[in-house]
Coordinates of C-alpha atoms and ligand atoms in Angstrom, one line a residue:
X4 CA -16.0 17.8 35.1
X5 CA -16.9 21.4 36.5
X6 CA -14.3 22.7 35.2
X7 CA -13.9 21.8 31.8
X8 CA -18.1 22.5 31.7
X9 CA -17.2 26.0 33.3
X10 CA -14.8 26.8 30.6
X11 CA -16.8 25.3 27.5
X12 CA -19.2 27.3 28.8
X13 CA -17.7 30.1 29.2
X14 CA -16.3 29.8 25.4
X15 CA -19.9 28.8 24.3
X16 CA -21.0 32.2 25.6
X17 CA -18.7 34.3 23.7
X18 CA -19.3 32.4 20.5
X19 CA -23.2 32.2 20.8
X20 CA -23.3 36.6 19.6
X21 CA -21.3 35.5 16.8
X22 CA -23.1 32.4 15.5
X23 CA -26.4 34.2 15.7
X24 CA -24.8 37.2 14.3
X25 CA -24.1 35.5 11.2
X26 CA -27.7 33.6 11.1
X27 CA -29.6 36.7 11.5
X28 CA -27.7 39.2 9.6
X29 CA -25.4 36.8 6.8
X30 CA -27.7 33.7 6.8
X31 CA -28.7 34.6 3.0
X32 CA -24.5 35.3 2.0
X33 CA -23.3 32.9 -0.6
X34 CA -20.4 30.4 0.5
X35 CA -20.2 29.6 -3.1
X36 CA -22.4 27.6 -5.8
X37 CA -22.5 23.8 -6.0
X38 CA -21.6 22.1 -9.2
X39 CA -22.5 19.0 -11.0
X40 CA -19.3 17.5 -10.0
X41 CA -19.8 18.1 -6.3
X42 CA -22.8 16.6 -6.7
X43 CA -22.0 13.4 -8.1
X44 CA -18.7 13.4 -6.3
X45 CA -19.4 12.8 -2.8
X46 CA -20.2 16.7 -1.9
X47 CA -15.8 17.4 -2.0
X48 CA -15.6 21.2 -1.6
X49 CA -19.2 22.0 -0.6
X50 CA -19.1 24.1 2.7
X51 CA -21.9 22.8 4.4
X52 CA -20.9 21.9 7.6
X53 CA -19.8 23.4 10.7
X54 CA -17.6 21.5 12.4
X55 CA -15.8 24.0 15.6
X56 CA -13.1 21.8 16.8
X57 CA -10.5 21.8 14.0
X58 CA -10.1 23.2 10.2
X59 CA -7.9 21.0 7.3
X60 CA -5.8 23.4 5.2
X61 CA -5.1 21.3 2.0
X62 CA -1.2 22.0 2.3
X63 CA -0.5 22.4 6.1
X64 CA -3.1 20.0 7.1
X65 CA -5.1 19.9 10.1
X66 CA -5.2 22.6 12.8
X67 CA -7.0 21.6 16.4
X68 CA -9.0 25.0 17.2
X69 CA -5.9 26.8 15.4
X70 CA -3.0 24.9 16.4
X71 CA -0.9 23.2 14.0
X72 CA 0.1 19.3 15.1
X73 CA 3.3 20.5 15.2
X74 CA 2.3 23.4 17.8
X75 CA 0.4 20.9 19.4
X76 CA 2.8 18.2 19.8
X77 CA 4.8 20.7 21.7
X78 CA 2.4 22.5 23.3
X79 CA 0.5 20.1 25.1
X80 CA 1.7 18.8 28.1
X81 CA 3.6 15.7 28.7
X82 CA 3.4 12.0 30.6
X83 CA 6.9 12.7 32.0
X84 CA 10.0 15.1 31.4
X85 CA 11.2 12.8 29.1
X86 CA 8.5 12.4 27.1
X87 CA 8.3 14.6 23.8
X88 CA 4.7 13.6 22.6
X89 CA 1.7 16.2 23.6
X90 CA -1.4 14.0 25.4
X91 CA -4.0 13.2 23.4
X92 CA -6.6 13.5 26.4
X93 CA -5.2 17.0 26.8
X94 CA -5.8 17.6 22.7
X95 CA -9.8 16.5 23.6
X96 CA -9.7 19.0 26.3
X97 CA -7.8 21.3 23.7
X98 CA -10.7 20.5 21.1
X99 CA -13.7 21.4 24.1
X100 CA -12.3 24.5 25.5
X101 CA -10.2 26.1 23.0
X102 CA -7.2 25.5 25.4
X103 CA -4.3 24.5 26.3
X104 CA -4.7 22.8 29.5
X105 CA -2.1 23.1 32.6
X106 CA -0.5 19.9 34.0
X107 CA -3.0 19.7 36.9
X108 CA -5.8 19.9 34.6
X109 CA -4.9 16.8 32.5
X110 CA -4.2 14.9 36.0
X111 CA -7.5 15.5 37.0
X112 CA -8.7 14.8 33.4
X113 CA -7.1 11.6 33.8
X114 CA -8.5 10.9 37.1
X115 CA -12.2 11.6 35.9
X116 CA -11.8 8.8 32.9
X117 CA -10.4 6.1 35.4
X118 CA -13.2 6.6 37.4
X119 CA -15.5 6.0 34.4
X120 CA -13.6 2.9 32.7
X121 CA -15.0 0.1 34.5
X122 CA -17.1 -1.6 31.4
X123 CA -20.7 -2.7 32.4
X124 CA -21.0 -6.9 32.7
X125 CA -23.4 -7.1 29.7
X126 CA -20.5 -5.5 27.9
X127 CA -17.5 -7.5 28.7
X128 CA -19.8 -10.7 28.2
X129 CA -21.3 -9.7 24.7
X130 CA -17.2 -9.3 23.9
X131 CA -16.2 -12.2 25.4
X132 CA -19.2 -14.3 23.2
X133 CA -18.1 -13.0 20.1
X134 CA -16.3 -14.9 17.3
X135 CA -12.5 -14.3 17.1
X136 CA -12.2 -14.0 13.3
X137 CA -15.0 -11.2 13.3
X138 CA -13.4 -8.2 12.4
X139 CA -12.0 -6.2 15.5
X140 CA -13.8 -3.2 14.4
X141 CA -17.1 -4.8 14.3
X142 CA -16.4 -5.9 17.8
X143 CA -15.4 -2.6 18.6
X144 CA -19.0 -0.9 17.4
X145 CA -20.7 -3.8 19.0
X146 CA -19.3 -3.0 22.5
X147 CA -20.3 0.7 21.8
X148 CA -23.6 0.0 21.4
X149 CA -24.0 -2.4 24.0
X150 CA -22.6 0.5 26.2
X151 CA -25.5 2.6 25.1
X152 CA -28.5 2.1 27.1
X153 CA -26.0 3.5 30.0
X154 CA -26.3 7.5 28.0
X155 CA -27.1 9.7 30.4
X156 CA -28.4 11.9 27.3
X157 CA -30.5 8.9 26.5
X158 CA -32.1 8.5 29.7
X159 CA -32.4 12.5 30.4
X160 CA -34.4 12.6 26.6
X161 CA -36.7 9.7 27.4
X162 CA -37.7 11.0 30.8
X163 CA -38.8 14.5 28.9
X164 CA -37.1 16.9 31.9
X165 CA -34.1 18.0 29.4
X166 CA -34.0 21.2 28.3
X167 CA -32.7 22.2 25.0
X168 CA -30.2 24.2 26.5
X169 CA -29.2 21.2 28.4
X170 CA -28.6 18.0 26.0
X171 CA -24.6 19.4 25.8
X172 CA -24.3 18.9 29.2
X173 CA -25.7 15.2 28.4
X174 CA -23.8 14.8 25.5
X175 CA -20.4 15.3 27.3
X176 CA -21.0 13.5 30.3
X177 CA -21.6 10.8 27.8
X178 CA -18.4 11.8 26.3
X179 CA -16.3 11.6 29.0
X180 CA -17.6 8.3 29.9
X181 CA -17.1 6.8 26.3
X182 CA -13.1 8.0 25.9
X183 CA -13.0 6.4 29.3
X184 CA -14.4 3.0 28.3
X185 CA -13.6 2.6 24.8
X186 CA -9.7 2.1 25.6
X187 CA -10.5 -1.1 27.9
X188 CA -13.3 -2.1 25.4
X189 CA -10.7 -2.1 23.3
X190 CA -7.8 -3.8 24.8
X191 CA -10.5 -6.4 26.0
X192 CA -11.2 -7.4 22.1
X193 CA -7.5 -7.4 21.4
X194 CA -7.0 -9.7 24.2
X195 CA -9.8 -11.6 23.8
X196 CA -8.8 -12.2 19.7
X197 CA -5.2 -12.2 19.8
X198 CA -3.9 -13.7 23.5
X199 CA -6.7 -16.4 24.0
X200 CA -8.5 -13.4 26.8
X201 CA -5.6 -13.3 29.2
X202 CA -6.6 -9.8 30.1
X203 CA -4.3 -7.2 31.6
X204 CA -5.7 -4.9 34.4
X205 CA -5.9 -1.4 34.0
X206 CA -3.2 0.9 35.7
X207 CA -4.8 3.9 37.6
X208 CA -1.5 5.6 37.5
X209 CA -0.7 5.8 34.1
X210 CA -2.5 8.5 31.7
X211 CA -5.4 7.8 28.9
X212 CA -3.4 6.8 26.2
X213 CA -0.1 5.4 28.6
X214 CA -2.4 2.8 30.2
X215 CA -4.3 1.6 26.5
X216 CA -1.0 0.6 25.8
X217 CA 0.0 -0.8 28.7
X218 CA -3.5 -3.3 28.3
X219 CA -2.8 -4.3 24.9
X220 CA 0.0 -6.0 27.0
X221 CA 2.7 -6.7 23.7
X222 CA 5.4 -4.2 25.2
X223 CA 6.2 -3.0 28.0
X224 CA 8.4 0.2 26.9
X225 CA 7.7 3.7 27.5
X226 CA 8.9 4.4 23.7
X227 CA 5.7 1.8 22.5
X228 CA 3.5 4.5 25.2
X229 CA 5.1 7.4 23.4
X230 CA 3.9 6.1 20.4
X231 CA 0.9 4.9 21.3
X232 CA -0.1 8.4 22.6
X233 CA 1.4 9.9 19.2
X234 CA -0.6 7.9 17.3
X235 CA -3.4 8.8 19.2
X236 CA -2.8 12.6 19.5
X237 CA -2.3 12.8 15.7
X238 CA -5.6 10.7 14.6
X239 CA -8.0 12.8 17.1
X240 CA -9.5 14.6 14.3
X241 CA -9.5 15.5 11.1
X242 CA -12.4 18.0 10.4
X243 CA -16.1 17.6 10.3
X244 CA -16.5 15.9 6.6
X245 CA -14.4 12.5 7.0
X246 CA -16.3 9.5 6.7
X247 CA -16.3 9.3 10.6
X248 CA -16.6 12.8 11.8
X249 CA -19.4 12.9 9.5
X250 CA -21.1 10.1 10.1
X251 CA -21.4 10.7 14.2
X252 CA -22.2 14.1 13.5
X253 CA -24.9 13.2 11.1
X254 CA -26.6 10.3 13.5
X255 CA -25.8 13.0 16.3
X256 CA -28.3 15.3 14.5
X257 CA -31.2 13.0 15.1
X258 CA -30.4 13.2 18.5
X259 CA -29.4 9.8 18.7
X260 CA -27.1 9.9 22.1
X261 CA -23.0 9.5 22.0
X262 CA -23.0 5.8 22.1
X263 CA -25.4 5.3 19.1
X264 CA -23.6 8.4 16.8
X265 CA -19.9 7.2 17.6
X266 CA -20.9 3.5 16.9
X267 CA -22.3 4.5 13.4
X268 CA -18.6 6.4 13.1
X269 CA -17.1 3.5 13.8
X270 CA -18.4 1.9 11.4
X271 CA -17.2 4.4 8.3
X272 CA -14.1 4.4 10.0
X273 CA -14.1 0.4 9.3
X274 CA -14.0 0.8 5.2
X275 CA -10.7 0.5 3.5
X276 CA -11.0 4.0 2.1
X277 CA -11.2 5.6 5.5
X278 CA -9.5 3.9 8.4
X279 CA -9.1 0.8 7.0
X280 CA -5.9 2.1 4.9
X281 CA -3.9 1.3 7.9
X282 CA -4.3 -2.3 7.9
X283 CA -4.1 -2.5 3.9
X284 CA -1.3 -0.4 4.0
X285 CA 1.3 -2.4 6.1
X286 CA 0.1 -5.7 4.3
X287 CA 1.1 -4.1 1.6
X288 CA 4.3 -3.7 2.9
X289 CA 4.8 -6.4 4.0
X290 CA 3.9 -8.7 1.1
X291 CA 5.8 -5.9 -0.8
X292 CA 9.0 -6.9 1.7
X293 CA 8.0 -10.5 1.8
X294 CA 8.3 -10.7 -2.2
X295 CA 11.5 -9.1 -2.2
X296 CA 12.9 -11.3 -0.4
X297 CA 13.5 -9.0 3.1
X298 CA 16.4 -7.5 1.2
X299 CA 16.3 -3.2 0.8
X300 CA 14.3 -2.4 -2.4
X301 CA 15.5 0.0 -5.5
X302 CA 13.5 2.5 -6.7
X303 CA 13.0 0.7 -9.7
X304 CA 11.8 -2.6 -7.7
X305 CA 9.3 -0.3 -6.1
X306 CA 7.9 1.4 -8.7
X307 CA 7.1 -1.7 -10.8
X308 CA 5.1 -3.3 -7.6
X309 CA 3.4 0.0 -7.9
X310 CA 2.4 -0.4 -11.5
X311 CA 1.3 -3.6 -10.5
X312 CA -0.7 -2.8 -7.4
X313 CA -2.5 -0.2 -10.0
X314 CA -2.7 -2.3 -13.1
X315 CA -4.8 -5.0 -10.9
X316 CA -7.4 -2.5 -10.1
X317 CA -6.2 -1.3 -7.1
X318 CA -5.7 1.4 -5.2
X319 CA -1.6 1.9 -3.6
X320 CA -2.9 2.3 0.4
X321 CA -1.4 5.1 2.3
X322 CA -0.8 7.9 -0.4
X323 CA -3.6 10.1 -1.9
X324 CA -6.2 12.1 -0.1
X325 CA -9.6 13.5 -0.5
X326 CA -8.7 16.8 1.3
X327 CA -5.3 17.5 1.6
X328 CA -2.6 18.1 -1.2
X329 CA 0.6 17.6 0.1
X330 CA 2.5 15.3 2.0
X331 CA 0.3 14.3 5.5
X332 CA 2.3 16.5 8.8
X333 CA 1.0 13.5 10.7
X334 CA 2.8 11.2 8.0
X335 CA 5.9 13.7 8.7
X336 CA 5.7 14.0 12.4
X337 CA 5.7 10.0 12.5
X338 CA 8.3 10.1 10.1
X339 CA 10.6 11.7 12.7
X340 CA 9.5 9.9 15.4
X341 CA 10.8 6.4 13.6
X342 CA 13.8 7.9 12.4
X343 CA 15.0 9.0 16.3
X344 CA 13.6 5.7 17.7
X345 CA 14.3 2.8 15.1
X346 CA 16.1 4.3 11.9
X347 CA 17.2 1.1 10.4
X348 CA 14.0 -1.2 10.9
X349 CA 14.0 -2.5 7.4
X350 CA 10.1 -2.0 7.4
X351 CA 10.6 1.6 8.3
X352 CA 13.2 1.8 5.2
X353 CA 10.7 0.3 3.0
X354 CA 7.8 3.2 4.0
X355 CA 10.8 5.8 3.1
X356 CA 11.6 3.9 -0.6
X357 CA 8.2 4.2 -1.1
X358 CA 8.2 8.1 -0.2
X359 CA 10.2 8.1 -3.0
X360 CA 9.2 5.5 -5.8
X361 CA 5.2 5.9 -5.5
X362 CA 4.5 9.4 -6.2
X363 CA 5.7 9.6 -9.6
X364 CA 3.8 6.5 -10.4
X365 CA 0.8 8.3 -9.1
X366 CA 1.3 11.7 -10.6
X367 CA 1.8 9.4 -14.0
X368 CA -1.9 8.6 -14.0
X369 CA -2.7 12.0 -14.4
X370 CA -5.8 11.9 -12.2
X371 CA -4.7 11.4 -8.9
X372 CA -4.8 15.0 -7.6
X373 CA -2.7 13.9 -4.4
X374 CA 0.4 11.8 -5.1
X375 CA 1.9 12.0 -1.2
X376 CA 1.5 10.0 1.9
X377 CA -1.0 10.1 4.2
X378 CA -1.3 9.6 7.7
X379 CA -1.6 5.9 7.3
X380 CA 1.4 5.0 4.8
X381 CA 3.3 4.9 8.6
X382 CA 1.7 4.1 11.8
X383 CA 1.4 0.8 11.1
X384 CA 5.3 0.7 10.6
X385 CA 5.4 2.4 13.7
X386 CA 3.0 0.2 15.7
X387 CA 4.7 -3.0 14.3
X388 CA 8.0 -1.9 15.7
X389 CA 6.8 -2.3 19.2
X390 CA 5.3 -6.1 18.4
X391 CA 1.7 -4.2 17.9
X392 CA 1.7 -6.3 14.7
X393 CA -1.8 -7.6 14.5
X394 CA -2.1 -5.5 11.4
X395 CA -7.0 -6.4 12.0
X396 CA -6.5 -4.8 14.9
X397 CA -4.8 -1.3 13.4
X398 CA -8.3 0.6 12.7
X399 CA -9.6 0.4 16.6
X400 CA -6.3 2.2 17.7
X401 CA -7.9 4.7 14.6
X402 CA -11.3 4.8 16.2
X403 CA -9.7 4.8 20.4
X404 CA -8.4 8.3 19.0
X405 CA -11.0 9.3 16.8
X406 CA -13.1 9.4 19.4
X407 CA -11.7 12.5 21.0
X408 CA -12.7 14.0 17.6
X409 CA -16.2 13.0 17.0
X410 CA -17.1 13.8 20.6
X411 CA -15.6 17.2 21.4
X412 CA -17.3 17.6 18.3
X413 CA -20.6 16.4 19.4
X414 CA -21.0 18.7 22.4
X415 CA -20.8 21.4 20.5
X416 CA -22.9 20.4 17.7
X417 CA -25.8 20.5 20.7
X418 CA -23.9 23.5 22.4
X419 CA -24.9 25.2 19.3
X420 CA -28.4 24.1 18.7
X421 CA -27.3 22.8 15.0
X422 CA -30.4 20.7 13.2
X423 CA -31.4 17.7 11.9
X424 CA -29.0 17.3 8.8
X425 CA -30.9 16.8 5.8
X426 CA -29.0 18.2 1.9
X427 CA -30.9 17.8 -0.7
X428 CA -30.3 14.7 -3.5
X429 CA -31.4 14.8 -6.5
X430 CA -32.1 12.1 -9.5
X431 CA -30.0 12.3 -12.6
X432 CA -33.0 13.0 -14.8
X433 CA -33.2 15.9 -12.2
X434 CA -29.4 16.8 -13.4
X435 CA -30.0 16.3 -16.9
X436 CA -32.9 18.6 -17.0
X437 CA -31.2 21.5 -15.1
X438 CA -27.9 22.0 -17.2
X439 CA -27.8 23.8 -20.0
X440 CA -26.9 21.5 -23.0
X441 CA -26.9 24.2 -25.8
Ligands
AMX26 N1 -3.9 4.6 -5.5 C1 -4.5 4.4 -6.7 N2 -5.4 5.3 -7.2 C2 -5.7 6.4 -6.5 C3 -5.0 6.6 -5.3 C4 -4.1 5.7 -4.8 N3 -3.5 5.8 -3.6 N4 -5.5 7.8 -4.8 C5 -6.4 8.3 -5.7 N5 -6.5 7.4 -6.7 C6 -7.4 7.5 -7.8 C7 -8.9 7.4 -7.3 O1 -9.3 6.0 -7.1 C8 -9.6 8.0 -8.5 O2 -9.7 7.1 -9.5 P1 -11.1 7.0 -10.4 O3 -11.3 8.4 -11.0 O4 -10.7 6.0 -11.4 O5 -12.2 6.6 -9.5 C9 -8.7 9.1 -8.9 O6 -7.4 8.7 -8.5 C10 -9.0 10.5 -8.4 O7 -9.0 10.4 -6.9 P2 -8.7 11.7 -6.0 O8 -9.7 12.7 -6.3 O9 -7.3 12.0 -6.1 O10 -9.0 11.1 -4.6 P3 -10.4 10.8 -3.8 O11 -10.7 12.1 -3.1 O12 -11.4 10.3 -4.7 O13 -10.0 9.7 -2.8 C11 -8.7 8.5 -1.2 C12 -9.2 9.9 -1.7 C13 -7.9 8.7 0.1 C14 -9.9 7.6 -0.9 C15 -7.8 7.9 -2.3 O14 -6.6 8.7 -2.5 C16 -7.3 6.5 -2.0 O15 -8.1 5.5 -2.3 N6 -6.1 6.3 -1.3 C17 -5.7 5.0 -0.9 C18 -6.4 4.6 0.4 C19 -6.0 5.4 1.6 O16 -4.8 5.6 1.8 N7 -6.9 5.9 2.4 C20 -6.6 6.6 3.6 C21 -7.0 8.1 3.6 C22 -6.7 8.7 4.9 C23 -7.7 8.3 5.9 O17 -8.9 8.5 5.9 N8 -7.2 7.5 6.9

């Protein structure tokens, strides 16, 4: 923990100039002016938010304090020397420090979360109570904020001896602790739903990611790790406006501690715009497979279930996004992982028909300004593979990464002494009496 506050720290100093800098001397420079249609369309495009840890480029997607996910897949280092997937616990030290940490760094990394995993008794009870057909994400936010009265930000406010200066410090202590506990929160309600709570312990010598598999106990392959720690390298963030990012951020802002902010994130995650696309997605694909009999579709097959899928009123899962505006690199970098590990699982063919068939059925509405993949039109293709097929569960696996995100993000939202949010709404008589209608 010294170290990676050392070297936040250390980064924090050379930024601080800079960010007061630009409040002193630029705080009145225009970023741009805000429209009606920002306005009434869910703020896409306004820059109002500063989010440090990574920046979405509409057409090469996301970069993690610069890096590509390409650059970061290689970059990062690895569970073994046969391994070619980047850690995701070494991305969230990536997304703190602004670096790429050395092997001994992650192993001690590592060491720090197993030391903070064990789950409080009023936590694994509360999961334990709860019904098996409520949603796994609910569970999930449940057992965050039945985690929460242990925030050492929490206690540290309440007793009034924090300092300002201090509530980072808090806030990723906090962190650390809830990436360590939300992987075995998690594998406790996939246990506890899916294999009647036949729990699998925890092994000490495996990494972050490496050992969540290992406890969701359905296979027993380094390849399902791999993925597992793909997965959850690739989802770690996503910029500061998403549903989630924004959300913890927001509740962050009230100083509400880790455990309350991530819980609320959690919770956007849950909607089927957001992270629930993975789940909807491979149902549709599989219902899609299902209703063709398990035989390899034709374009045309494919594009008429899309017509369908859109002539019901729905939206096609897994394509479109409100950011980017070409195909997802996640999508692509999964894509390549399935096509070395299991090239001919017919589900995986299906995801690649679809490449093909649904983007032209898209672009044919004429409004949908993204036609391509996203992220989530494959991992659960991916995840299914390995028997992870309990297509509920896909979102936590979502929110076990995301958290790397939302945090990292956190500590510097306090490292930087950023306020209360609070934009301005407006009414629409407000609208209609501001525009010009000459
Ligand atoms: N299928 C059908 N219609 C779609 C569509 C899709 N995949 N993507 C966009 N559209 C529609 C929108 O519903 C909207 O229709 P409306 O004007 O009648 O309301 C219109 O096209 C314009 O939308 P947009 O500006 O292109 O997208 P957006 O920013 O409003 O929404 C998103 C983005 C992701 C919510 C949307 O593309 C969608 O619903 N996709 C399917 C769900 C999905 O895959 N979500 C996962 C996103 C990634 C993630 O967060 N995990």
């Amino acid at each position: 923990v010294a170290t990676l506050q050392g070297k936040i720290k250390a980064l924090a100093e050379k930024k601080a100039p800079i960010f007061q800098r630009l409040k002193k001397e630029h705080g009145d420079d225009s970023l741009g002016e805000v429209t009606v249609n920002m306005c009434i369309g869910g703020a896409r495009g306004i820059k109002c938010l500063v989010s440090e840890t990574s920046l979405l480029d509409p057409m090469e997607g996301i970069r993690y304090r610069g890096r590509t996910l390409e650059e970061c897949n290689q970059q990062l280092p690895k569970a073994s020397a046969t391994s070619k997937v980047g850690l995701p616990e070494a991305s969230f030290w990536l997304l703190l420090t602004d670096e790429i940490p050395t092997d001994a760094e992650v192993k001690a990394l590592n060491e720090e979360l197993h030391k903070r995993a064990t789950l409080p008794e009023s936590t694994t009870k509360l999961i334990d109570s709860l019904p098996k057909d409520m949603h796994p994400m609910t569970q999930l936010s449940m057992g965050l904020l039945s985690l929460q009265p242990t925030s050492s930000f929490q206690k540290n406010y309440r007793s009034g001896t924090m300092k300002k200066t201090d509530y980072w410090v808090h806030v990723l202590d906090d962190s650390l602790s809830l990436v360590a506990q939300i992987s075995p929160l998690a594998a406790r309600i996939f246990r506890n739903v899916y294999f009647d709570g036949k729990h699998i312990p925890a092994d000490p010598s495996l990494d972050w990611a490496g050992n969540y598999a290992h406890m969701l106990g359905v296979n027993n392959s380094e390849a399902f790790k791999d993925i597992t720690r793909l997965y959850l390298m690739l989802h770690a963030d996503h910029e500061g406006g998403n549903v989630s990012a924004h959300t913890t951020h927001l509740v962050g802002s009230a100083l509400s501690d880790p455990y309350l902010s991530y819980s609320a994130g959690v919770n956007g995650l849950a909607g089927p715009l957001h992270g629930l696309a993975n789940q909807e997605c491979l149902r549709w694909l599989k219902n899609t497979h299902a209703t063709l009999g398990g035989k390899e579709p034709t374009i045309d097959e494919l594009t008429k279930f899309a017509k369908d899928t859109l002539a019901s009123g729905k939206v096609i899962p897994g394509f479109g996004h409100g950011v980017l505006r070409k195909t997802d690199p996640r999508y692509m970098i999964q894509r390549d992982f399935a096509e070395a590990n299991f090239p001919d699982d017919p589900l995986f063919k299906l995801a690649n028909a679809c490449y093909k068939a649904i983007p032209p059925v898209l672009e044919a509405t004429g409004k949908v300004k993204n036609p391509w993949p996203n992220v989530d039109a494959l991992s659960g293709t991916c995840m299914q593979y390995y028997n992870l097929d309990q297509e509920d569960y896909y979102t936590v696996v979502f929110a076990v990464s995301r958290s790397l995100g939302c945090m990292s993000n956190m500590v510097w939202s306090r490292l930087m002494g950023l306020p209360i949010e609070r934009p301005k709404s407006v009414t629409v008589d407000w609208l209609v009496n501001h525009v010009d209608w000459s």
